[in-house]
Amino acid sequence: MDINKIQNLRNQAISSILEAKDKKELERLRIYYLGRKGEISQLIKKLPKLESEEKKEIGSSLNDAKRAIEEAIQNKSSTISHQSLVMDKEWLDVTAPGEKLPQGHLHLISQAIREISAVFGKIGFTRVNYPEVEREWYSFEALNMPQDHPARDDYESFFLDQKPHSKLGRMVITPHTSSGQIREMQRTKPPIRMINISRCGRPNYDATHTPTFHQFEGLVIDKNINLTHLKGIFDYFVVNFFGPKRKIRLRPFHFQFTEPSLELDINCPLCLGKGCKVCKSGWHELGGSGMVHPLVLKNGGVDPKKYSGFAFGWGVERAYLMKSGLNLNDVRLLYEPDLRFINQF
Ligand code: DAH
């Protein structure tokens, strides 16, 4: 037995292993070289008969060869495994980047709130948040709607079972965002440009009302503010939120907290004001507005002789439905987990 023979055997083994086509052949080679009666094993068995000097040299060379062959078999085995995975009919490329799963998105109302804030933000309106649970005084009295006033019937409200405050009255889930007008006047001095967006509550449930809904309230107070400013801001908002072909129409109305009061209509997105099956008149009502009543200014601590202002309060849900082309005629859908509806967006 000599070292060269072992070297040759090792080289021969490794090159056969590298050429092996499948695991079966690999196993056959393993048995041929390393099996109990294999080439290397046979030589190892002869070791005890050798002289001690030779035994050492041949022994370590045999061990090296055995280790190298084992390693070659292992490497080839994993290469074959990977190849068979790739070559199978239904193969899996484990190195390919994963597929991107669809991610969730903000609720449509949250998206609308962000858009509304951004449109008003561009012309210097400050976004504020006032309590969703209010005191009666802020929601009604301060807005020129005394306890016994019939207008208050329109605001059927959710009252909280709490002890009333001696001056501010009962606690109420804010029935509209107009209470924010008073809070803003108390918080800061004119000039004021506020946009207050909040969740509101009133006990109604039908195709156009949900007990929880959202409003956005605007308030502008400065010296010499008049109706032309109101109209300019509305024109700007309607084009920038609803789109370039949308127009406004103002109609006289009545609210306790504005004088004069107006309702804002927007032309129908389908017929652009001509009148169609959906809108009939060519217009859709968005909500109320007007010049802030002097008593309301006073209640907010603003001198009506020095300052004037205008206000508006509109529904986020309604605005969103009007923007989306009225393909939704039931506001309740916005709060139902109906995937067919969500997928429209
Ligand atoms: N707060 C009124 C409502 O909920 C809407 C409204 C009307 C707000 C006129 C205003 C306004 O600021 O000037 O029906």
PDB file of N, CA and C and ligand atoms in Angstrom, residues 143 155 175-179 181 202 213 215-219 230 253-258 260-263 287-292 310-314, ligand 1:
ATOM      1  N   LEU A 143     -74.958  78.935  20.781  1.00  0.00           N
ATOM      2  CA  LEU A 143     -75.231  79.079  19.340  1.00  0.00           C
ATOM      3  C   LEU A 143     -76.631  79.644  19.109  1.00  0.00           C
ATOM      4  N   TYR A 155     -82.318  68.658  16.516  1.00  0.00           N
ATOM      5  CA  TYR A 155     -81.047  68.123  16.984  1.00  0.00           C
ATOM      6  C   TYR A 155     -81.267  67.097  18.076  1.00  0.00           C
ATOM      7  N   PRO A 175     -73.796  66.920  18.763  1.00  0.00           N
ATOM      8  CA  PRO A 175     -74.719  66.637  17.656  1.00  0.00           C
ATOM      9  C   PRO A 175     -74.285  67.322  16.360  1.00  0.00           C
ATOM     10  N   HIS A 176     -73.350  68.243  16.454  1.00  0.00           N
ATOM     11  CA  HIS A 176     -72.779  68.908  15.271  1.00  0.00           C
ATOM     12  C   HIS A 176     -71.451  69.540  15.674  1.00  0.00           C
ATOM     13  N   THR A 177     -70.698  69.978  14.672  1.00  0.00           N
ATOM     14  CA  THR A 177     -69.373  70.532  14.968  1.00  0.00           C
ATOM     15  C   THR A 177     -69.419  72.031  15.263  1.00  0.00           C
ATOM     16  N   SER A 178     -70.633  72.616  15.237  1.00  0.00           N
ATOM     17  CA  SER A 178     -70.717  74.074  15.401  1.00  0.00           C
ATOM     18  C   SER A 178     -70.270  74.542  16.785  1.00  0.00           C
ATOM     19  N   SER A 179     -70.348  73.656  17.799  1.00  0.00           N
ATOM     20  CA  SER A 179     -69.848  74.028  19.132  1.00  0.00           C
ATOM     21  C   SER A 179     -68.364  74.420  19.052  1.00  0.00           C
ATOM     22  N   GLN A 181     -67.067  76.340  16.987  1.00  0.00           N
ATOM     23  CA  GLN A 181     -66.942  77.787  16.717  1.00  0.00           C
ATOM     24  C   GLN A 181     -66.687  78.546  18.014  1.00  0.00           C
ATOM     25  N   ARG A 202     -76.348  61.606  16.434  1.00  0.00           N
ATOM     26  CA  ARG A 202     -77.776  61.923  16.581  1.00  0.00           C
ATOM     27  C   ARG A 202     -78.556  60.630  16.356  1.00  0.00           C
ATOM     28  N   PHE A 213     -71.765  59.961  12.725  1.00  0.00           N
ATOM     29  CA  PHE A 213     -71.376  60.514  11.433  1.00  0.00           C
ATOM     30  C   PHE A 213     -70.309  61.578  11.687  1.00  0.00           C
ATOM     31  N   GLN A 215     -68.727  65.576  10.728  1.00  0.00           N
ATOM     32  CA  GLN A 215     -68.947  66.881  10.097  1.00  0.00           C
ATOM     33  C   GLN A 215     -67.634  67.644  10.024  1.00  0.00           C
ATOM     34  N   PHE A 216     -67.555  68.539   9.059  1.00  0.00           N
ATOM     35  CA  PHE A 216     -66.430  69.491   9.065  1.00  0.00           C
ATOM     36  C   PHE A 216     -66.996  70.901   9.089  1.00  0.00           C
ATOM     37  N   GLU A 217     -66.471  71.662  10.027  1.00  0.00           N
ATOM     38  CA  GLU A 217     -66.999  72.987  10.322  1.00  0.00           C
ATOM     39  C   GLU A 217     -65.914  74.013  10.021  1.00  0.00           C
ATOM     40  N   GLY A 218     -66.289  75.002   9.236  1.00  0.00           N
ATOM     41  CA  GLY A 218     -65.331  76.068   8.967  1.00  0.00           C
ATOM     42  C   GLY A 218     -65.754  77.339   9.666  1.00  0.00           C
ATOM     43  N   LEU A 219     -64.797  78.122  10.097  1.00  0.00           N
ATOM     44  CA  LEU A 219     -65.099  79.416  10.708  1.00  0.00           C
ATOM     45  C   LEU A 219     -64.013  80.406  10.288  1.00  0.00           C
ATOM     46  N   LEU A 230     -67.209  84.325   1.758  1.00  0.00           N
ATOM     47  CA  LEU A 230     -67.810  82.989   1.899  1.00  0.00           C
ATOM     48  C   LEU A 230     -67.898  82.316   0.528  1.00  0.00           C
ATOM     49  N   PHE A 253     -81.749  80.221   3.643  1.00  0.00           N
ATOM     50  CA  PHE A 253     -82.221  79.201   4.577  1.00  0.00           C
ATOM     51  C   PHE A 253     -82.332  79.834   5.965  1.00  0.00           C
ATOM     52  N   HIS A 254     -82.540  78.991   6.974  1.00  0.00           N
ATOM     53  CA  HIS A 254     -82.541  79.529   8.327  1.00  0.00           C
ATOM     54  C   HIS A 254     -81.763  78.644   9.288  1.00  0.00           C
ATOM     55  N   PHE A 255     -80.827  79.249   9.983  1.00  0.00           N
ATOM     56  CA  PHE A 255     -80.178  78.594  11.126  1.00  0.00           C
ATOM     57  C   PHE A 255     -80.166  79.611  12.250  1.00  0.00           C
ATOM     58  N   GLN A 256     -80.197  79.119  13.459  1.00  0.00           N
ATOM     59  CA  GLN A 256     -80.210  80.020  14.618  1.00  0.00           C
ATOM     60  C   GLN A 256     -78.908  80.788  14.768  1.00  0.00           C
ATOM     61  N   PHE A 257     -77.822  80.172  14.310  1.00  0.00           N
ATOM     62  CA  PHE A 257     -76.511  80.753  14.633  1.00  0.00           C
ATOM     63  C   PHE A 257     -75.892  81.542  13.481  1.00  0.00           C
ATOM     64  N   THR A 258     -76.650  81.728  12.396  1.00  0.00           N
ATOM     65  CA  THR A 258     -76.135  82.560  11.295  1.00  0.00           C
ATOM     66  C   THR A 258     -77.208  83.533  10.823  1.00  0.00           C
ATOM     67  N   PRO A 260     -77.262  86.478   7.471  1.00  0.00           N
ATOM     68  CA  PRO A 260     -78.198  85.546   6.840  1.00  0.00           C
ATOM     69  C   PRO A 260     -77.650  84.115   6.817  1.00  0.00           C
ATOM     70  N   SER A 261     -78.562  83.151   6.596  1.00  0.00           N
ATOM     71  CA  SER A 261     -78.171  81.738   6.507  1.00  0.00           C
ATOM     72  C   SER A 261     -78.358  81.247   5.079  1.00  0.00           C
ATOM     73  N   LEU A 262     -77.526  80.303   4.702  1.00  0.00           N
ATOM     74  CA  LEU A 262     -77.573  79.791   3.322  1.00  0.00           C
ATOM     75  C   LEU A 262     -77.385  78.282   3.311  1.00  0.00           C
ATOM     76  N   GLU A 263     -77.979  77.656   2.293  1.00  0.00           N
ATOM     77  CA  GLU A 263     -77.664  76.246   2.065  1.00  0.00           C
ATOM     78  C   GLU A 263     -76.821  76.192   0.805  1.00  0.00           C
ATOM     79  N   GLY A 287     -74.842  71.270   2.540  1.00  0.00           N
ATOM     80  CA  GLY A 287     -75.092  71.615   3.943  1.00  0.00           C
ATOM     81  C   GLY A 287     -75.218  73.110   4.169  1.00  0.00           C
ATOM     82  N   GLY A 288     -75.228  73.483   5.462  1.00  0.00           N
ATOM     83  CA  GLY A 288     -75.547  74.853   5.863  1.00  0.00           C
ATOM     84  C   GLY A 288     -74.340  75.762   6.004  1.00  0.00           C
ATOM     85  N   SER A 289     -74.662  77.072   5.970  1.00  0.00           N
ATOM     86  CA  SER A 289     -73.606  78.070   6.134  1.00  0.00           C
ATOM     87  C   SER A 289     -74.256  79.429   6.389  1.00  0.00           C
ATOM     88  N   GLY A 290     -73.449  80.435   6.572  1.00  0.00           N
ATOM     89  CA  GLY A 290     -73.994  81.783   6.748  1.00  0.00           C
ATOM     90  C   GLY A 290     -73.018  82.697   7.449  1.00  0.00           C
ATOM     91  N   MET A 291     -73.482  83.954   7.624  1.00  0.00           N
ATOM     92  CA  MET A 291     -72.658  84.914   8.353  1.00  0.00           C
ATOM     93  C   MET A 291     -72.924  84.708   9.844  1.00  0.00           C
ATOM     94  N   VAL A 292     -71.857  84.609  10.623  1.00  0.00           N
ATOM     95  CA  VAL A 292     -72.002  84.272  12.049  1.00  0.00           C
ATOM     96  C   VAL A 292     -72.867  85.326  12.744  1.00  0.00           C
ATOM     97  N   PHE A 310     -67.888  84.289   8.729  1.00  0.00           N
ATOM     98  CA  PHE A 310     -68.832  83.320   8.168  1.00  0.00           C
ATOM     99  C   PHE A 310     -68.469  81.920   8.649  1.00  0.00           C
ATOM    100  N   ALA A 311     -69.458  81.034   8.571  1.00  0.00           N
ATOM    101  CA  ALA A 311     -69.253  79.666   9.054  1.00  0.00           C
ATOM    102  C   ALA A 311     -69.967  78.699   8.130  1.00  0.00           C
ATOM    103  N   PHE A 312     -69.533  77.468   8.174  1.00  0.00           N
ATOM    104  CA  PHE A 312     -70.235  76.412   7.439  1.00  0.00           C
ATOM    105  C   PHE A 312     -70.031  75.087   8.159  1.00  0.00           C
ATOM    106  N   GLY A 313     -70.994  74.177   8.005  1.00  0.00           N
ATOM    107  CA  GLY A 313     -70.877  72.874   8.648  1.00  0.00           C
ATOM    108  C   GLY A 313     -71.486  71.822   7.738  1.00  0.00           C
ATOM    109  N   TRP A 314     -70.633  70.923   7.243  1.00  0.00           N
ATOM    110  CA  TRP A 314     -71.093  69.948   6.246  1.00  0.00           C
ATOM    111  C   TRP A 314     -70.725  68.528   6.664  1.00  0.00           C
TER     112      TRP A 314
HETATM  113  N1  DAH B   1     -74.649  72.721  12.496  1.00  0.00           N
HETATM  114  C1  DAH B   1     -75.571  72.607  11.391  1.00  0.00           C
HETATM  115  C2  DAH B   1     -76.150  71.202  11.356  1.00  0.00           C
HETATM  116  O1  DAH B   1     -75.616  70.306  11.927  1.00  0.00           O
HETATM  117  C3  DAH B   1     -74.888  72.906  10.095  1.00  0.00           C
HETATM  118  C4  DAH B   1     -74.475  74.339   9.954  1.00  0.00           C
HETATM  119  C5  DAH B   1     -75.319  75.278   9.405  1.00  0.00           C
HETATM  120  C6  DAH B   1     -73.209  74.733  10.378  1.00  0.00           C
HETATM  121  C7  DAH B   1     -74.946  76.572   9.245  1.00  0.00           C
HETATM  122  C8  DAH B   1     -72.815  76.088  10.233  1.00  0.00           C
HETATM  123  C9  DAH B   1     -73.712  76.982   9.649  1.00  0.00           C
HETATM  124  O2  DAH B   1     -71.639  76.520  10.611  1.00  0.00           O
HETATM  125  O3  DAH B   1     -73.308  78.266   9.495  1.00  0.00           O
HETATM  126  O4  DAH B   1     -77.156  71.011  10.722  1.00  0.00           O
END
